[in-house]
């Protein structure tokens, strides 16, 4: 959720929305998510101290020394984000600058030599080819949808059905949660946004403009997609987490994630009924 976010970039490409505005809109919901998780952890630890026993105390000097190693990465992050929000570079240029900075840091710190450079280039080529194949498949799907006019017909049907806009929105969000049990976030966005986006754009939510609706829906869609990946009974990320702690039964992992799901659902309700939370920074600084 906190920028830079690959799913948000994909959403922006599919909907022709501003990547910078989407990144800006994601900041406050991301902070709310962080605070919600912190509150959940605090409540769980208060009720069950054994769930998070205190670790050994670390001297303040040692803490400062450990932070020194993080400074270069933080600087790269700031260069990219400030470049986008400051209008000095578009997201593609900022990404290139960030990659170049990381490469320079890797060389300076001794982590990048010729062998590492070759591996990095090959890995980049593989990931790029994979993403392009996925985008190619999504583009073929979009072409089919354009020919059949299914999104437009679906949007017209929903609009003429008289269903309350919020009911339609909650139905879409619920579908995303269920899809998250069997699909990853990138696949969900690529396959569903071309269908759901026209439906949402055709509905009236408190008189919001088309641009505001586009950004608001993008943030909501991204959040529920991520929730679906940890939602029982088949949240894929839960199995990944459980595989890292082989001594913990899968049932316990699912039980452990439930309080965080409550926090997520409350956050979704908050952002659905109060879109200004998502749109505040965009309206204040996005013009």
Short mmCIF file of N, CA and C in Angstrom, two decimals, residues 94-251:
data_model
loop_
_atom_site.label_atom_id
_atom_site.label_comp_id
_atom_site.label_asym_id
_atom_site.label_seq_id
_atom_site.Cartn_x
_atom_site.Cartn_y
_atom_site.Cartn_z
N UNK A 94 11.73 8.23 -12.39
CA UNK A 94 12.09 8.05 -10.98
C UNK A 94 12.53 6.62 -10.71
N UNK A 95 11.85 5.66 -11.33
CA UNK A 95 12.24 4.26 -11.16
C UNK A 95 13.64 4.02 -11.72
N UNK A 96 13.94 4.63 -12.85
CA UNK A 96 15.27 4.49 -13.45
C UNK A 96 16.34 5.09 -12.54
N UNK A 97 16.03 6.25 -11.98
CA UNK A 97 16.97 6.90 -11.06
C UNK A 97 17.19 6.01 -9.84
N UNK A 98 16.10 5.45 -9.30
CA UNK A 98 16.22 4.58 -8.14
C UNK A 98 17.06 3.35 -8.43
N UNK A 99 16.84 2.74 -9.61
CA UNK A 99 17.63 1.56 -9.98
C UNK A 99 19.10 1.92 -10.13
N UNK A 100 19.37 3.08 -10.73
CA UNK A 100 20.76 3.51 -10.90
C UNK A 100 21.42 3.76 -9.54
N UNK A 101 20.69 4.40 -8.63
CA UNK A 101 21.23 4.66 -7.29
C UNK A 101 21.53 3.35 -6.56
N UNK A 102 20.63 2.39 -6.67
CA UNK A 102 20.86 1.09 -6.03
C UNK A 102 22.08 0.40 -6.62
N UNK A 103 22.25 0.51 -7.94
CA UNK A 103 23.43 -0.08 -8.58
C UNK A 103 24.71 0.56 -8.09
N UNK A 104 24.70 1.88 -7.98
CA UNK A 104 25.89 2.59 -7.49
C UNK A 104 26.21 2.19 -6.06
N UNK A 105 25.17 2.10 -5.22
CA UNK A 105 25.38 1.70 -3.83
C UNK A 105 25.93 0.28 -3.75
N UNK A 106 25.42 -0.60 -4.62
CA UNK A 106 25.90 -1.99 -4.61
C UNK A 106 27.38 -2.06 -4.97
N UNK A 107 27.80 -1.24 -5.93
CA UNK A 107 29.21 -1.23 -6.33
C UNK A 107 30.08 -0.66 -5.22
N UNK A 108 29.61 0.44 -4.62
CA UNK A 108 30.40 1.10 -3.57
C UNK A 108 30.58 0.19 -2.35
N UNK A 109 29.50 -0.50 -1.97
CA UNK A 109 29.56 -1.35 -0.77
C UNK A 109 30.20 -2.71 -1.04
N UNK A 110 30.56 -2.97 -2.29
CA UNK A 110 31.21 -4.23 -2.62
C UNK A 110 30.26 -5.38 -2.87
N UNK A 111 28.98 -5.11 -2.92
CA UNK A 111 28.02 -6.19 -3.14
C UNK A 111 27.77 -6.50 -4.60
N UNK A 112 28.33 -5.70 -5.50
CA UNK A 112 28.10 -5.90 -6.93
C UNK A 112 29.43 -5.98 -7.66
N UNK A 113 29.69 -7.17 -8.18
CA UNK A 113 30.85 -7.38 -9.05
C UNK A 113 30.34 -7.92 -10.38
N UNK A 114 31.22 -8.30 -11.26
CA UNK A 114 30.80 -8.71 -12.59
C UNK A 114 29.83 -9.88 -12.54
N UNK A 115 30.12 -10.86 -11.68
CA UNK A 115 29.22 -12.01 -11.58
C UNK A 115 27.84 -11.58 -11.08
N UNK A 116 27.83 -10.71 -10.08
CA UNK A 116 26.56 -10.22 -9.56
C UNK A 116 25.81 -9.39 -10.58
N UNK A 117 26.56 -8.61 -11.38
CA UNK A 117 25.93 -7.79 -12.41
C UNK A 117 25.24 -8.67 -13.45
N UNK A 118 25.91 -9.74 -13.86
CA UNK A 118 25.33 -10.65 -14.85
C UNK A 118 24.06 -11.30 -14.29
N UNK A 119 24.13 -11.74 -13.03
CA UNK A 119 22.95 -12.36 -12.42
C UNK A 119 21.80 -11.36 -12.31
N UNK A 120 22.13 -10.12 -11.98
CA UNK A 120 21.09 -9.10 -11.86
C UNK A 120 20.42 -8.84 -13.20
N UNK A 121 21.23 -8.75 -14.25
CA UNK A 121 20.68 -8.49 -15.58
C UNK A 121 19.81 -9.65 -16.04
N UNK A 122 20.26 -10.88 -15.79
CA UNK A 122 19.47 -12.04 -16.18
C UNK A 122 18.16 -12.10 -15.39
N UNK A 123 18.26 -11.82 -14.08
CA UNK A 123 17.05 -11.82 -13.26
C UNK A 123 16.06 -10.76 -13.70
N UNK A 124 16.59 -9.58 -14.04
CA UNK A 124 15.73 -8.50 -14.52
C UNK A 124 15.05 -8.88 -15.83
N UNK A 125 15.81 -9.52 -16.71
CA UNK A 125 15.24 -9.94 -18.00
C UNK A 125 14.13 -10.96 -17.80
N UNK A 126 14.34 -11.90 -16.88
CA UNK A 126 13.32 -12.93 -16.63
C UNK A 126 12.05 -12.32 -16.06
N UNK A 127 12.21 -11.45 -15.07
CA UNK A 127 11.03 -10.83 -14.45
C UNK A 127 10.30 -9.94 -15.45
N UNK A 128 11.07 -9.17 -16.23
CA UNK A 128 10.46 -8.29 -17.23
C UNK A 128 9.68 -9.10 -18.26
N UNK A 129 10.28 -10.19 -18.72
CA UNK A 129 9.59 -11.03 -19.70
C UNK A 129 8.31 -11.62 -19.11
N UNK A 130 8.37 -12.03 -17.85
CA UNK A 130 7.19 -12.59 -17.19
C UNK A 130 6.08 -11.55 -17.11
N UNK A 131 6.43 -10.35 -16.68
CA UNK A 131 5.43 -9.29 -16.55
C UNK A 131 4.85 -8.92 -17.91
N UNK A 132 5.71 -8.84 -18.92
CA UNK A 132 5.22 -8.49 -20.25
C UNK A 132 4.28 -9.56 -20.80
N UNK A 133 4.56 -10.82 -20.51
CA UNK A 133 3.65 -11.88 -20.94
C UNK A 133 2.29 -11.76 -20.26
N UNK A 134 2.33 -11.43 -18.96
CA UNK A 134 1.07 -11.24 -18.23
C UNK A 134 0.30 -10.05 -18.81
N UNK A 135 1.03 -8.96 -19.08
CA UNK A 135 0.38 -7.78 -19.66
C UNK A 135 -0.15 -8.07 -21.06
N UNK A 136 0.57 -8.90 -21.80
CA UNK A 136 0.09 -9.27 -23.14
C UNK A 136 -1.22 -10.04 -23.03
N UNK A 137 -1.28 -10.98 -22.09
CA UNK A 137 -2.52 -11.72 -21.88
C UNK A 137 -3.66 -10.81 -21.46
N UNK A 138 -3.34 -9.85 -20.57
CA UNK A 138 -4.37 -8.91 -20.13
C UNK A 138 -4.85 -8.03 -21.29
N UNK A 139 -3.91 -7.64 -22.15
CA UNK A 139 -4.29 -6.82 -23.30
C UNK A 139 -5.19 -7.59 -24.26
N UNK A 140 -4.90 -8.87 -24.43
CA UNK A 140 -5.76 -9.70 -25.28
C UNK A 140 -7.15 -9.82 -24.67
N UNK A 141 -7.20 -9.97 -23.34
CA UNK A 141 -8.50 -10.02 -22.66
C UNK A 141 -9.25 -8.71 -22.85
N UNK A 142 -8.54 -7.60 -22.69
CA UNK A 142 -9.19 -6.30 -22.85
C UNK A 142 -9.72 -6.11 -24.27
N UNK A 143 -8.96 -6.59 -25.24
CA UNK A 143 -9.43 -6.49 -26.63
C UNK A 143 -10.71 -7.28 -26.83
N UNK A 144 -10.75 -8.46 -26.22
CA UNK A 144 -11.98 -9.26 -26.30
C UNK A 144 -13.15 -8.58 -25.63
N UNK A 145 -12.88 -7.94 -24.49
CA UNK A 145 -13.95 -7.24 -23.79
C UNK A 145 -14.46 -6.05 -24.59
N UNK A 146 -13.54 -5.37 -25.28
CA UNK A 146 -13.96 -4.24 -26.11
C UNK A 146 -14.85 -4.71 -27.25
N UNK A 147 -14.48 -5.82 -27.86
CA UNK A 147 -15.27 -6.34 -28.98
C UNK A 147 -16.66 -6.76 -28.52
N UNK A 148 -16.73 -7.42 -27.38
CA UNK A 148 -18.02 -7.91 -26.89
C UNK A 148 -18.84 -6.83 -26.19
N UNK A 149 -18.19 -5.71 -25.83
CA UNK A 149 -18.87 -4.62 -25.12
C UNK A 149 -19.42 -5.08 -23.76
N UNK A 150 -18.84 -6.13 -23.20
CA UNK A 150 -19.35 -6.64 -21.94
C UNK A 150 -19.25 -5.64 -20.78
N UNK A 151 -18.09 -4.97 -20.58
CA UNK A 151 -18.03 -4.01 -19.47
C UNK A 151 -19.07 -2.91 -19.59
N UNK A 152 -19.25 -2.37 -20.81
CA UNK A 152 -20.23 -1.30 -21.00
C UNK A 152 -21.64 -1.80 -20.75
N UNK A 153 -21.93 -3.00 -21.25
CA UNK A 153 -23.27 -3.57 -21.04
C UNK A 153 -23.52 -3.86 -19.56
N UNK A 154 -22.49 -4.35 -18.89
CA UNK A 154 -22.63 -4.63 -17.46
C UNK A 154 -22.85 -3.33 -16.68
N UNK A 155 -22.10 -2.29 -17.05
CA UNK A 155 -22.26 -1.00 -16.38
C UNK A 155 -23.66 -0.45 -16.59
N UNK A 156 -24.16 -0.57 -17.81
CA UNK A 156 -25.52 -0.08 -18.10
C UNK A 156 -26.57 -0.88 -17.32
N UNK A 157 -26.35 -2.20 -17.25
CA UNK A 157 -27.31 -3.04 -16.53
C UNK A 157 -27.35 -2.68 -15.05
N UNK A 158 -26.17 -2.49 -14.46
CA UNK A 158 -26.10 -2.13 -13.04
C UNK A 158 -26.76 -0.78 -12.81
N UNK A 159 -26.50 0.17 -13.71
CA UNK A 159 -27.06 1.51 -13.56
C UNK A 159 -28.57 1.50 -13.68
N UNK A 160 -29.10 0.69 -14.61
CA UNK A 160 -30.54 0.65 -14.82
C UNK A 160 -31.26 -0.25 -13.83
N UNK A 161 -30.51 -1.08 -13.11
CA UNK A 161 -31.14 -2.01 -12.17
C UNK A 161 -31.67 -1.30 -10.93
N UNK A 162 -31.16 -0.11 -10.66
CA UNK A 162 -31.61 0.63 -9.49
C UNK A 162 -30.95 0.20 -8.20
N UNK A 163 -29.92 -0.65 -8.30
CA UNK A 163 -29.22 -1.08 -7.09
C UNK A 163 -28.48 0.10 -6.47
N UNK A 164 -28.49 0.21 -5.14
CA UNK A 164 -27.74 1.29 -4.49
C UNK A 164 -26.25 1.19 -4.83
N UNK A 165 -25.62 2.31 -5.15
CA UNK A 165 -24.19 2.27 -5.51
C UNK A 165 -23.31 1.60 -4.45
N UNK A 166 -23.61 1.85 -3.17
CA UNK A 166 -22.79 1.23 -2.13
C UNK A 166 -22.95 -0.29 -2.11
N UNK A 167 -24.15 -0.77 -2.43
CA UNK A 167 -24.35 -2.22 -2.50
C UNK A 167 -23.50 -2.83 -3.60
N UNK A 168 -23.44 -2.14 -4.73
CA UNK A 168 -22.61 -2.62 -5.84
C UNK A 168 -21.14 -2.60 -5.44
N UNK A 169 -20.71 -1.52 -4.77
CA UNK A 169 -19.32 -1.42 -4.35
C UNK A 169 -18.96 -2.54 -3.38
N UNK A 170 -19.81 -2.78 -2.40
CA UNK A 170 -19.52 -3.84 -1.43
C UNK A 170 -19.51 -5.22 -2.11
N UNK A 171 -20.36 -5.41 -3.10
CA UNK A 171 -20.36 -6.68 -3.84
C UNK A 171 -19.03 -6.87 -4.58
N UNK A 172 -18.54 -5.80 -5.19
CA UNK A 172 -17.26 -5.87 -5.90
C UNK A 172 -16.12 -6.17 -4.93
N UNK A 173 -16.13 -5.47 -3.80
CA UNK A 173 -15.07 -5.69 -2.81
C UNK A 173 -15.12 -7.11 -2.26
N UNK A 174 -16.32 -7.64 -2.08
CA UNK A 174 -16.46 -9.01 -1.59
C UNK A 174 -15.92 -10.01 -2.62
N UNK A 175 -16.18 -9.74 -3.89
CA UNK A 175 -15.65 -10.61 -4.94
C UNK A 175 -14.12 -10.62 -4.91
N UNK A 176 -13.53 -9.46 -4.68
CA UNK A 176 -12.07 -9.39 -4.61
C UNK A 176 -11.53 -10.21 -3.45
N UNK A 177 -12.22 -10.17 -2.33
CA UNK A 177 -11.77 -10.94 -1.16
C UNK A 177 -11.78 -12.44 -1.47
N UNK A 178 -12.84 -12.90 -2.13
CA UNK A 178 -12.92 -14.32 -2.48
C UNK A 178 -11.89 -14.69 -3.54
N UNK A 179 -11.68 -13.81 -4.52
CA UNK A 179 -10.68 -14.09 -5.55
C UNK A 179 -9.28 -14.18 -4.96
N UNK A 180 -9.05 -13.42 -3.89
CA UNK A 180 -7.73 -13.45 -3.26
C UNK A 180 -7.37 -14.81 -2.70
N UNK A 181 -8.36 -15.66 -2.51
CA UNK A 181 -8.08 -17.00 -2.00
C UNK A 181 -7.41 -17.88 -3.05
N UNK A 182 -7.58 -17.55 -4.32
CA UNK A 182 -7.09 -18.45 -5.37
C UNK A 182 -6.20 -17.75 -6.40
N UNK A 183 -6.07 -16.43 -6.32
CA UNK A 183 -5.28 -15.70 -7.32
C UNK A 183 -4.35 -14.72 -6.62
N UNK A 184 -3.24 -14.38 -7.30
CA UNK A 184 -2.37 -13.36 -6.73
C UNK A 184 -2.87 -11.97 -7.12
N UNK A 185 -2.30 -10.95 -6.49
CA UNK A 185 -2.82 -9.59 -6.64
C UNK A 185 -2.71 -9.08 -8.07
N UNK A 186 -1.59 -9.36 -8.73
CA UNK A 186 -1.41 -8.87 -10.09
C UNK A 186 -2.44 -9.46 -11.04
N UNK A 187 -2.68 -10.76 -10.92
CA UNK A 187 -3.67 -11.42 -11.79
C UNK A 187 -5.07 -10.87 -11.54
N UNK A 188 -5.40 -10.65 -10.27
CA UNK A 188 -6.72 -10.11 -9.95
C UNK A 188 -6.94 -8.75 -10.58
N UNK A 189 -5.95 -7.89 -10.45
CA UNK A 189 -6.09 -6.53 -10.98
C UNK A 189 -6.19 -6.55 -12.50
N UNK A 190 -5.34 -7.32 -13.14
CA UNK A 190 -5.33 -7.36 -14.60
C UNK A 190 -6.62 -7.93 -15.17
N UNK A 191 -7.21 -8.91 -14.48
CA UNK A 191 -8.38 -9.59 -15.02
C UNK A 191 -9.70 -8.90 -14.66
N UNK A 192 -9.73 -8.19 -13.55
CA UNK A 192 -11.01 -7.67 -13.07
C UNK A 192 -11.21 -6.18 -13.28
N UNK A 193 -10.14 -5.41 -13.25
CA UNK A 193 -10.29 -3.95 -13.38
C UNK A 193 -10.98 -3.57 -14.70
N UNK A 194 -10.63 -4.20 -15.83
CA UNK A 194 -11.34 -3.83 -17.07
C UNK A 194 -12.85 -4.09 -17.01
N UNK A 195 -13.28 -4.96 -16.11
CA UNK A 195 -14.71 -5.26 -15.99
C UNK A 195 -15.37 -4.37 -14.94
N UNK A 196 -14.75 -4.27 -13.77
CA UNK A 196 -15.38 -3.54 -12.67
C UNK A 196 -15.23 -2.02 -12.79
N UNK A 197 -14.15 -1.58 -13.40
CA UNK A 197 -13.89 -0.13 -13.46
C UNK A 197 -15.02 0.63 -14.16
N UNK A 198 -15.48 0.19 -15.35
CA UNK A 198 -16.59 0.92 -15.98
C UNK A 198 -17.86 0.92 -15.13
N UNK A 199 -18.08 -0.17 -14.39
CA UNK A 199 -19.26 -0.24 -13.53
C UNK A 199 -19.20 0.84 -12.45
N UNK A 200 -18.05 0.94 -11.80
CA UNK A 200 -17.90 1.94 -10.73
C UNK A 200 -17.98 3.35 -11.30
N UNK A 201 -17.37 3.57 -12.46
CA UNK A 201 -17.39 4.91 -13.05
C UNK A 201 -18.80 5.35 -13.45
N UNK A 202 -19.69 4.38 -13.67
CA UNK A 202 -21.05 4.71 -14.08
C UNK A 202 -22.00 4.96 -12.92
N UNK A 203 -21.51 4.83 -11.69
CA UNK A 203 -22.35 5.02 -10.51
C UNK A 203 -22.03 6.35 -9.83
N UNK A 204 -22.98 6.81 -9.06
CA UNK A 204 -22.81 8.09 -8.35
C UNK A 204 -22.54 7.83 -6.88
N UNK A 205 -21.37 8.25 -6.42
CA UNK A 205 -21.01 8.12 -5.02
C UNK A 205 -20.84 9.52 -4.44
N UNK A 206 -21.89 10.01 -3.81
CA UNK A 206 -21.85 11.31 -3.14
C UNK A 206 -21.41 12.45 -4.07
N UNK A 207 -21.72 12.32 -5.35
CA UNK A 207 -21.40 13.39 -6.29
C UNK A 207 -19.92 13.52 -6.62
N UNK A 208 -19.14 12.47 -6.38
CA UNK A 208 -17.71 12.54 -6.68
C UNK A 208 -17.48 12.65 -8.18
N UNK A 209 -16.42 13.34 -8.55
CA UNK A 209 -16.05 13.45 -9.95
C UNK A 209 -15.48 12.12 -10.44
N UNK A 210 -15.36 11.98 -11.75
CA UNK A 210 -14.82 10.75 -12.32
C UNK A 210 -13.39 10.50 -11.85
N UNK A 211 -12.60 11.58 -11.79
CA UNK A 211 -11.22 11.42 -11.34
C UNK A 211 -11.12 10.97 -9.90
N UNK A 212 -11.95 11.55 -9.04
CA UNK A 212 -11.95 11.16 -7.63
C UNK A 212 -12.41 9.71 -7.46
N UNK A 213 -13.44 9.34 -8.21
CA UNK A 213 -13.93 7.95 -8.12
C UNK A 213 -12.86 6.97 -8.57
N UNK A 214 -12.13 7.32 -9.61
CA UNK A 214 -11.10 6.43 -10.13
C UNK A 214 -10.01 6.19 -9.08
N UNK A 215 -9.57 7.25 -8.44
CA UNK A 215 -8.52 7.12 -7.42
C UNK A 215 -9.05 6.39 -6.19
N UNK A 216 -10.24 6.75 -5.75
CA UNK A 216 -10.86 6.13 -4.57
C UNK A 216 -11.04 4.63 -4.78
N UNK A 217 -11.56 4.25 -5.94
CA UNK A 217 -11.77 2.83 -6.23
C UNK A 217 -10.45 2.08 -6.33
N UNK A 218 -9.44 2.72 -6.90
CA UNK A 218 -8.14 2.07 -7.01
C UNK A 218 -7.55 1.71 -5.66
N UNK A 219 -7.66 2.63 -4.71
CA UNK A 219 -7.13 2.36 -3.37
C UNK A 219 -7.94 1.26 -2.69
N UNK A 220 -9.27 1.33 -2.81
CA UNK A 220 -10.11 0.30 -2.21
C UNK A 220 -9.82 -1.07 -2.81
N UNK A 221 -9.71 -1.11 -4.14
CA UNK A 221 -9.45 -2.39 -4.81
C UNK A 221 -8.13 -2.98 -4.36
N UNK A 222 -7.11 -2.15 -4.28
CA UNK A 222 -5.80 -2.65 -3.85
C UNK A 222 -5.86 -3.21 -2.44
N UNK A 223 -6.57 -2.53 -1.55
CA UNK A 223 -6.64 -2.98 -0.16
C UNK A 223 -7.36 -4.32 -0.04
N UNK A 224 -8.50 -4.47 -0.72
CA UNK A 224 -9.23 -5.73 -0.58
C UNK A 224 -8.52 -6.87 -1.30
N UNK A 225 -7.77 -6.55 -2.35
CA UNK A 225 -6.96 -7.57 -3.00
C UNK A 225 -5.94 -8.14 -2.01
N UNK A 226 -5.29 -7.25 -1.27
CA UNK A 226 -4.30 -7.71 -0.29
C UNK A 226 -4.97 -8.45 0.86
N UNK A 227 -6.17 -8.02 1.25
CA UNK A 227 -6.90 -8.73 2.31
C UNK A 227 -7.24 -10.14 1.85
N UNK A 228 -7.65 -10.26 0.59
CA UNK A 228 -8.00 -11.58 0.07
C UNK A 228 -6.85 -12.57 0.12
N UNK A 229 -5.63 -12.06 0.04
CA UNK A 229 -4.46 -12.94 0.05
C UNK A 229 -4.17 -13.52 1.44
N UNK A 230 -4.80 -12.97 2.48
CA UNK A 230 -4.59 -13.52 3.83
C UNK A 230 -5.91 -13.95 4.46
N UNK A 231 -6.95 -14.03 3.65
CA UNK A 231 -8.28 -14.34 4.19
C UNK A 231 -8.51 -15.85 4.16
N UNK A 232 -8.94 -16.43 5.29
CA UNK A 232 -9.29 -17.86 5.29
C UNK A 232 -10.44 -18.11 4.32
N UNK A 233 -10.57 -19.30 3.78
CA UNK A 233 -9.79 -20.50 4.14
C UNK A 233 -8.58 -20.76 3.25
N UNK A 234 -8.41 -19.97 2.17
CA UNK A 234 -7.34 -20.30 1.24
C UNK A 234 -6.45 -19.09 0.94
N UNK A 235 -6.25 -18.21 1.91
CA UNK A 235 -5.37 -17.07 1.67
C UNK A 235 -3.96 -17.54 1.35
N UNK A 236 -3.50 -17.24 0.14
CA UNK A 236 -2.23 -17.80 -0.32
C UNK A 236 -1.05 -17.35 0.54
N UNK A 237 -1.07 -16.10 0.97
CA UNK A 237 0.05 -15.60 1.77
C UNK A 237 0.16 -16.30 3.12
N UNK A 238 -0.97 -16.80 3.62
CA UNK A 238 -0.94 -17.52 4.90
C UNK A 238 -0.09 -18.78 4.78
N UNK A 239 -0.21 -19.47 3.66
CA UNK A 239 0.58 -20.68 3.46
C UNK A 239 2.07 -20.35 3.33
N UNK A 240 2.36 -19.21 2.71
CA UNK A 240 3.76 -18.80 2.60
C UNK A 240 4.33 -18.49 3.98
N UNK A 241 3.56 -17.76 4.78
CA UNK A 241 4.01 -17.42 6.14
C UNK A 241 4.18 -18.69 6.96
N UNK A 242 3.23 -19.60 6.84
CA UNK A 242 3.29 -20.83 7.63
C UNK A 242 4.48 -21.69 7.25
N UNK A 243 4.87 -21.64 5.97
CA UNK A 243 6.02 -22.44 5.54
C UNK A 243 7.32 -21.94 6.15
N UNK A 244 7.34 -20.68 6.59
CA UNK A 244 8.54 -20.13 7.22
C UNK A 244 8.65 -20.54 8.68
N UNK A 245 7.53 -20.94 9.27
CA UNK A 245 7.52 -21.39 10.67
C UNK A 245 6.93 -22.79 10.69
N UNK A 246 7.75 -23.75 10.35
CA UNK A 246 7.25 -25.12 10.16
C UNK A 246 6.76 -25.76 11.46
N UNK A 247 7.18 -25.21 12.60
CA UNK A 247 6.75 -25.78 13.87
C UNK A 247 5.39 -25.25 14.32
N UNK A 248 4.82 -24.30 13.56
CA UNK A 248 3.52 -23.72 13.91
C UNK A 248 2.44 -24.36 13.04
N UNK A 249 1.40 -24.93 13.63
CA UNK A 249 0.32 -25.52 12.83
C UNK A 249 -0.38 -24.46 11.98
N UNK A 250 -0.85 -24.88 10.83
CA UNK A 250 -1.53 -23.95 9.92
C UNK A 250 -2.75 -23.32 10.59
N UNK A 251 -3.43 -24.10 11.42
CA UNK A 251 -4.61 -23.59 12.13
C UNK A 251 -4.24 -22.40 13.00
#
